[in-house]
Amino acid sequence: MNQFEGDKDMDFGLFLRNKREEKGISARELSKRVGKSSNYISGLESGRTKLPSPTVAKKIFEELSIEDIPNVMVQFGIIEKKDRIKALLELNEESEKKEIADSIINSMEKMDIDMLTAFHGMVKRHKDIVMNVYLLEEKNKRSLTSIKDYLDYLVNKE
């Protein structure tokens, strides 16, 4: 019998406990990091709590630096094999969002208060425009090109 056969809840619990202990993270610390109670994490590890949702499992796996998250989710029955590709795409999108957010935060930390105030004002005033341009891009690439050309013209206009 391989490590993923049998009672998936128990197998998942053993897997989770082993990975958490390998990382030297307490159940309490992991629970704080993923926004769940320590009783929840203990319940997962003991098999008393049903398998987590894909979203919670993803958070747990990321905190434990587990690779190939979609396949691990399939192995433990958290998602079905047919949903693996969808989960992979969603995870990649989340990673991209995190990278972008980290980049923005890093840039903001380097700004003085005047620059930060100006940046905040710009985002606040123009977020609707950015969202509408994004929606146009999704529906009609030609419209977006025209808008980008016009914005380039305005920026470069003396």
PDB file of N, CA and C in Angstrom, residues 56-109:
ATOM      1  N   VAL A  56      -8.093  26.462   1.480  1.00  0.00           N
ATOM      2  CA  VAL A  56      -7.386  26.291   2.756  1.00  0.00           C
ATOM      3  C   VAL A  56      -6.179  25.378   2.555  1.00  0.00           C
ATOM      4  N   ALA A  57      -6.359  24.301   1.792  1.00  0.00           N
ATOM      5  CA  ALA A  57      -5.244  23.388   1.533  1.00  0.00           C
ATOM      6  C   ALA A  57      -4.100  24.129   0.857  1.00  0.00           C
ATOM      7  N   LYS A  58      -4.427  24.991  -0.100  1.00  0.00           N
ATOM      8  CA  LYS A  58      -3.412  25.777  -0.804  1.00  0.00           C
ATOM      9  C   LYS A  58      -2.625  26.637   0.183  1.00  0.00           C
ATOM     10  N   LYS A  59      -3.324  27.303   1.095  1.00  0.00           N
ATOM     11  CA  LYS A  59      -2.644  28.132   2.097  1.00  0.00           C
ATOM     12  C   LYS A  59      -1.712  27.288   2.965  1.00  0.00           C
ATOM     13  N   ILE A  60      -2.216  26.144   3.391  1.00  0.00           N
ATOM     14  CA  ILE A  60      -1.403  25.259   4.233  1.00  0.00           C
ATOM     15  C   ILE A  60      -0.164  24.801   3.474  1.00  0.00           C
ATOM     16  N   PHE A  61      -0.364  24.328   2.244  1.00  0.00           N
ATOM     17  CA  PHE A  61       0.751  23.821   1.447  1.00  0.00           C
ATOM     18  C   PHE A  61       1.773  24.907   1.149  1.00  0.00           C
ATOM     19  N   GLU A  62       1.303  26.116   0.890  1.00  0.00           N
ATOM     20  CA  GLU A  62       2.241  27.218   0.639  1.00  0.00           C
ATOM     21  C   GLU A  62       3.065  27.512   1.888  1.00  0.00           C
ATOM     22  N   GLU A  63       2.436  27.516   3.051  1.00  0.00           N
ATOM     23  CA  GLU A  63       3.155  27.782   4.293  1.00  0.00           C
ATOM     24  C   GLU A  63       4.191  26.694   4.587  1.00  0.00           C
ATOM     25  N   LEU A  64       3.929  25.490   4.109  1.00  0.00           N
ATOM     26  CA  LEU A  64       4.854  24.378   4.342  1.00  0.00           C
ATOM     27  C   LEU A  64       5.797  24.161   3.159  1.00  0.00           C
ATOM     28  N   SER A  65       5.748  25.075   2.192  1.00  0.00           N
ATOM     29  CA  SER A  65       6.620  25.023   0.995  1.00  0.00           C
ATOM     30  C   SER A  65       6.499  23.700   0.252  1.00  0.00           C
ATOM     31  N   ILE A  66       5.279  23.209   0.138  1.00  0.00           N
ATOM     32  CA  ILE A  66       5.031  21.960  -0.577  1.00  0.00           C
ATOM     33  C   ILE A  66       4.942  22.266  -2.063  1.00  0.00           C
ATOM     34  N   GLU A  67       5.684  21.505  -2.852  1.00  0.00           N
ATOM     35  CA  GLU A  67       5.701  21.706  -4.297  1.00  0.00           C
ATOM     36  C   GLU A  67       4.593  20.897  -4.957  1.00  0.00           C
ATOM     37  N   ASP A  68       4.253  21.278  -6.183  1.00  0.00           N
ATOM     38  CA  ASP A  68       3.270  20.580  -7.008  1.00  0.00           C
ATOM     39  C   ASP A  68       1.929  20.446  -6.278  1.00  0.00           C
ATOM     40  N   ILE A  69       1.454  21.552  -5.781  1.00  0.00           N
ATOM     41  CA  ILE A  69       0.241  21.587  -4.963  1.00  0.00           C
ATOM     42  C   ILE A  69      -0.958  20.917  -5.636  1.00  0.00           C
ATOM     43  N   PRO A  70      -1.252  21.202  -6.916  1.00  0.00           N
ATOM     44  CA  PRO A  70      -2.432  20.545  -7.514  1.00  0.00           C
ATOM     45  C   PRO A  70      -2.363  19.016  -7.478  1.00  0.00           C
ATOM     46  N   ASN A  71      -1.205  18.450  -7.757  1.00  0.00           N
ATOM     47  CA  ASN A  71      -1.095  16.991  -7.725  1.00  0.00           C
ATOM     48  C   ASN A  71      -1.233  16.440  -6.317  1.00  0.00           C
ATOM     49  N   VAL A  72      -0.711  17.160  -5.329  1.00  0.00           N
ATOM     50  CA  VAL A  72      -0.866  16.723  -3.936  1.00  0.00           C
ATOM     51  C   VAL A  72      -2.344  16.770  -3.560  1.00  0.00           C
ATOM     52  N   MET A  73      -3.050  17.802  -4.007  1.00  0.00           N
ATOM     53  CA  MET A  73      -4.488  17.894  -3.725  1.00  0.00           C
ATOM     54  C   MET A  73      -5.245  16.720  -4.349  1.00  0.00           C
ATOM     55  N   VAL A  74      -4.870  16.339  -5.557  1.00  0.00           N
ATOM     56  CA  VAL A  74      -5.504  15.192  -6.211  1.00  0.00           C
ATOM     57  C   VAL A  74      -5.210  13.914  -5.428  1.00  0.00           C
ATOM     58  N   GLN A  75      -3.961  13.729  -5.012  1.00  0.00           N
ATOM     59  CA  GLN A  75      -3.566  12.509  -4.300  1.00  0.00           C
ATOM     60  C   GLN A  75      -4.348  12.309  -3.013  1.00  0.00           C
ATOM     61  N   PHE A  76      -4.702  13.406  -2.347  1.00  0.00           N
ATOM     62  CA  PHE A  76      -5.436  13.287  -1.096  1.00  0.00           C
ATOM     63  C   PHE A  76      -6.948  13.455  -1.271  1.00  0.00           C
ATOM     64  N   GLY A  77      -7.399  13.614  -2.506  1.00  0.00           N
ATOM     65  CA  GLY A  77      -8.832  13.721  -2.755  1.00  0.00           C
ATOM     66  C   GLY A  77      -9.417  15.080  -2.414  1.00  0.00           C
ATOM     67  N   ILE A  78      -8.577  16.101  -2.312  1.00  0.00           N
ATOM     68  CA  ILE A  78      -9.070  17.452  -2.032  1.00  0.00           C
ATOM     69  C   ILE A  78      -9.719  18.025  -3.289  1.00  0.00           C
ATOM     70  N   ILE A  79      -9.125  17.729  -4.438  1.00  0.00           N
ATOM     71  CA  ILE A  79      -9.738  18.057  -5.728  1.00  0.00           C
ATOM     72  C   ILE A  79      -9.706  16.800  -6.578  1.00  0.00           C
ATOM     73  N   GLU A  80     -10.562  16.788  -7.602  1.00  0.00           N
ATOM     74  CA  GLU A  80     -10.574  15.652  -8.527  1.00  0.00           C
ATOM     75  C   GLU A  80      -9.505  15.858  -9.584  1.00  0.00           C
ATOM     76  N   LYS A  81      -9.069  14.756 -10.165  1.00  0.00           N
ATOM     77  CA  LYS A  81      -8.007  14.818 -11.167  1.00  0.00           C
ATOM     78  C   LYS A  81      -8.389  15.744 -12.317  1.00  0.00           C
ATOM     79  N   LYS A  82      -9.663  15.739 -12.698  1.00  0.00           N
ATOM     80  CA  LYS A  82     -10.107  16.580 -13.810  1.00  0.00           C
ATOM     81  C   LYS A  82      -9.986  18.076 -13.483  1.00  0.00           C
ATOM     82  N   ASP A  83      -9.906  18.437 -12.216  1.00  0.00           N
ATOM     83  CA  ASP A  83      -9.806  19.840 -11.806  1.00  0.00           C
ATOM     84  C   ASP A  83      -8.363  20.292 -11.575  1.00  0.00           C
ATOM     85  N   ARG A  84      -7.398  19.388 -11.796  1.00  0.00           N
ATOM     86  CA  ARG A  84      -5.990  19.693 -11.532  1.00  0.00           C
ATOM     87  C   ARG A  84      -5.481  20.863 -12.356  1.00  0.00           C
ATOM     88  N   ILE A  85      -5.791  20.889 -13.644  1.00  0.00           N
ATOM     89  CA  ILE A  85      -5.319  21.961 -14.521  1.00  0.00           C
ATOM     90  C   ILE A  85      -5.930  23.297 -14.093  1.00  0.00           C
ATOM     91  N   LYS A  86      -7.209  23.286 -13.801  1.00  0.00           N
ATOM     92  CA  LYS A  86      -7.879  24.508 -13.334  1.00  0.00           C
ATOM     93  C   LYS A  86      -7.229  25.023 -12.050  1.00  0.00           C
ATOM     94  N   ALA A  87      -6.954  24.116 -11.126  1.00  0.00           N
ATOM     95  CA  ALA A  87      -6.305  24.500  -9.857  1.00  0.00           C
ATOM     96  C   ALA A  87      -4.913  25.052 -10.117  1.00  0.00           C
ATOM     97  N   LEU A  88      -4.182  24.437 -11.032  1.00  0.00           N
ATOM     98  CA  LEU A  88      -2.838  24.904 -11.367  1.00  0.00           C
ATOM     99  C   LEU A  88      -2.885  26.333 -11.904  1.00  0.00           C
ATOM    100  N   LEU A  89      -3.843  26.596 -12.796  1.00  0.00           N
ATOM    101  CA  LEU A  89      -3.980  27.950 -13.349  1.00  0.00           C
ATOM    102  C   LEU A  89      -4.347  28.954 -12.260  1.00  0.00           C
ATOM    103  N   GLU A  90      -5.254  28.567 -11.377  1.00  0.00           N
ATOM    104  CA  GLU A  90      -5.648  29.463 -10.287  1.00  0.00           C
ATOM    105  C   GLU A  90      -4.471  29.732  -9.351  1.00  0.00           C
ATOM    106  N   LEU A  91      -3.687  28.708  -9.059  1.00  0.00           N
ATOM    107  CA  LEU A  91      -2.532  28.892  -8.188  1.00  0.00           C
ATOM    108  C   LEU A  91      -1.509  29.808  -8.831  1.00  0.00           C
ATOM    109  N   ASN A  92      -1.288  29.646 -10.134  1.00  0.00           N
ATOM    110  CA  ASN A  92      -0.351  30.519 -10.834  1.00  0.00           C
ATOM    111  C   ASN A  92      -0.847  31.955 -10.821  1.00  0.00           C
ATOM    112  N   GLU A  93      -2.158  32.143 -10.999  1.00  0.00           N
ATOM    113  CA  GLU A  93      -2.723  33.489 -10.969  1.00  0.00           C
ATOM    114  C   GLU A  93      -2.525  34.118  -9.593  1.00  0.00           C
ATOM    115  N   GLU A  94      -2.744  33.335  -8.531  1.00  0.00           N
ATOM    116  CA  GLU A  94      -2.531  33.840  -7.174  1.00  0.00           C
ATOM    117  C   GLU A  94      -1.069  34.212  -6.952  1.00  0.00           C
ATOM    118  N   SER A  95      -0.157  33.399  -7.477  1.00  0.00           N
ATOM    119  CA  SER A  95       1.274  33.694  -7.340  1.00  0.00           C
ATOM    120  C   SER A  95       1.617  34.990  -8.056  1.00  0.00           C
ATOM    121  N   GLU A  96       1.052  35.173  -9.252  1.00  0.00           N
ATOM    122  CA  GLU A  96       1.301  36.411  -9.991  1.00  0.00           C
ATOM    123  C   GLU A  96       0.762  37.611  -9.223  1.00  0.00           C
ATOM    124  N   LYS A  97      -0.448  37.469  -8.653  1.00  0.00           N
ATOM    125  CA  LYS A  97      -1.019  38.572  -7.876  1.00  0.00           C
ATOM    126  C   LYS A  97      -0.122  38.910  -6.691  1.00  0.00           C
ATOM    127  N   LYS A  98       0.378  37.872  -6.021  1.00  0.00           N
ATOM    128  CA  LYS A  98       1.258  38.099  -4.867  1.00  0.00           C
ATOM    129  C   LYS A  98       2.540  38.798  -5.303  1.00  0.00           C
ATOM    130  N   GLU A  99       3.122  38.379  -6.426  1.00  0.00           N
ATOM    131  CA  GLU A  99       4.340  39.026  -6.922  1.00  0.00           C
ATOM    132  C   GLU A  99       4.087  40.493  -7.235  1.00  0.00           C
ATOM    133  N   ILE A 100       2.959  40.779  -7.886  1.00  0.00           N
ATOM    134  CA  ILE A 100       2.626  42.163  -8.229  1.00  0.00           C
ATOM    135  C   ILE A 100       2.408  42.979  -6.959  1.00  0.00           C
ATOM    136  N   ALA A 101       1.659  42.428  -6.016  1.00  0.00           N
ATOM    137  CA  ALA A 101       1.400  43.144  -4.764  1.00  0.00           C
ATOM    138  C   ALA A 101       2.709  43.398  -4.010  1.00  0.00           C
ATOM    139  N   ASP A 102       3.581  42.394  -3.969  1.00  0.00           N
ATOM    140  CA  ASP A 102       4.869  42.570  -3.298  1.00  0.00           C
ATOM    141  C   ASP A 102       5.697  43.662  -3.977  1.00  0.00           C
ATOM    142  N   SER A 103       5.649  43.691  -5.304  1.00  0.00           N
ATOM    143  CA  SER A 103       6.378  44.707  -6.062  1.00  0.00           C
ATOM    144  C   SER A 103       5.849  46.111  -5.755  1.00  0.00           C
ATOM    145  N   ILE A 104       4.524  46.234  -5.705  1.00  0.00           N
ATOM    146  CA  ILE A 104       3.907  47.530  -5.394  1.00  0.00           C
ATOM    147  C   ILE A 104       4.287  47.960  -3.980  1.00  0.00           C
ATOM    148  N   ILE A 105       4.201  47.039  -3.039  1.00  0.00           N
ATOM    149  CA  ILE A 105       4.549  47.360  -1.649  1.00  0.00           C
ATOM    150  C   ILE A 105       6.011  47.776  -1.546  1.00  0.00           C
ATOM    151  N   ASN A 106       6.879  47.052  -2.229  1.00  0.00           N
ATOM    152  CA  ASN A 106       8.300  47.380  -2.222  1.00  0.00           C
ATOM    153  C   ASN A 106       8.526  48.797  -2.767  1.00  0.00           C
ATOM    154  N   SER A 107       7.850  49.128  -3.862  1.00  0.00           N
ATOM    155  CA  SER A 107       7.977  50.476  -4.435  1.00  0.00           C
ATOM    156  C   SER A 107       7.442  51.532  -3.476  1.00  0.00           C
ATOM    157  N   MET A 108       6.313  51.235  -2.845  1.00  0.00           N
ATOM    158  CA  MET A 108       5.705  52.199  -1.936  1.00  0.00           C
ATOM    159  C   MET A 108       6.588  52.457  -0.715  1.00  0.00           C
ATOM    160  N   GLU A 109       7.277  51.426  -0.260  1.00  0.00           N
ATOM    161  CA  GLU A 109       8.150  51.594   0.904  1.00  0.00           C
ATOM    162  C   GLU A 109       9.310  52.541   0.617  1.00  0.00           C
TER     163      GLU A 109
END
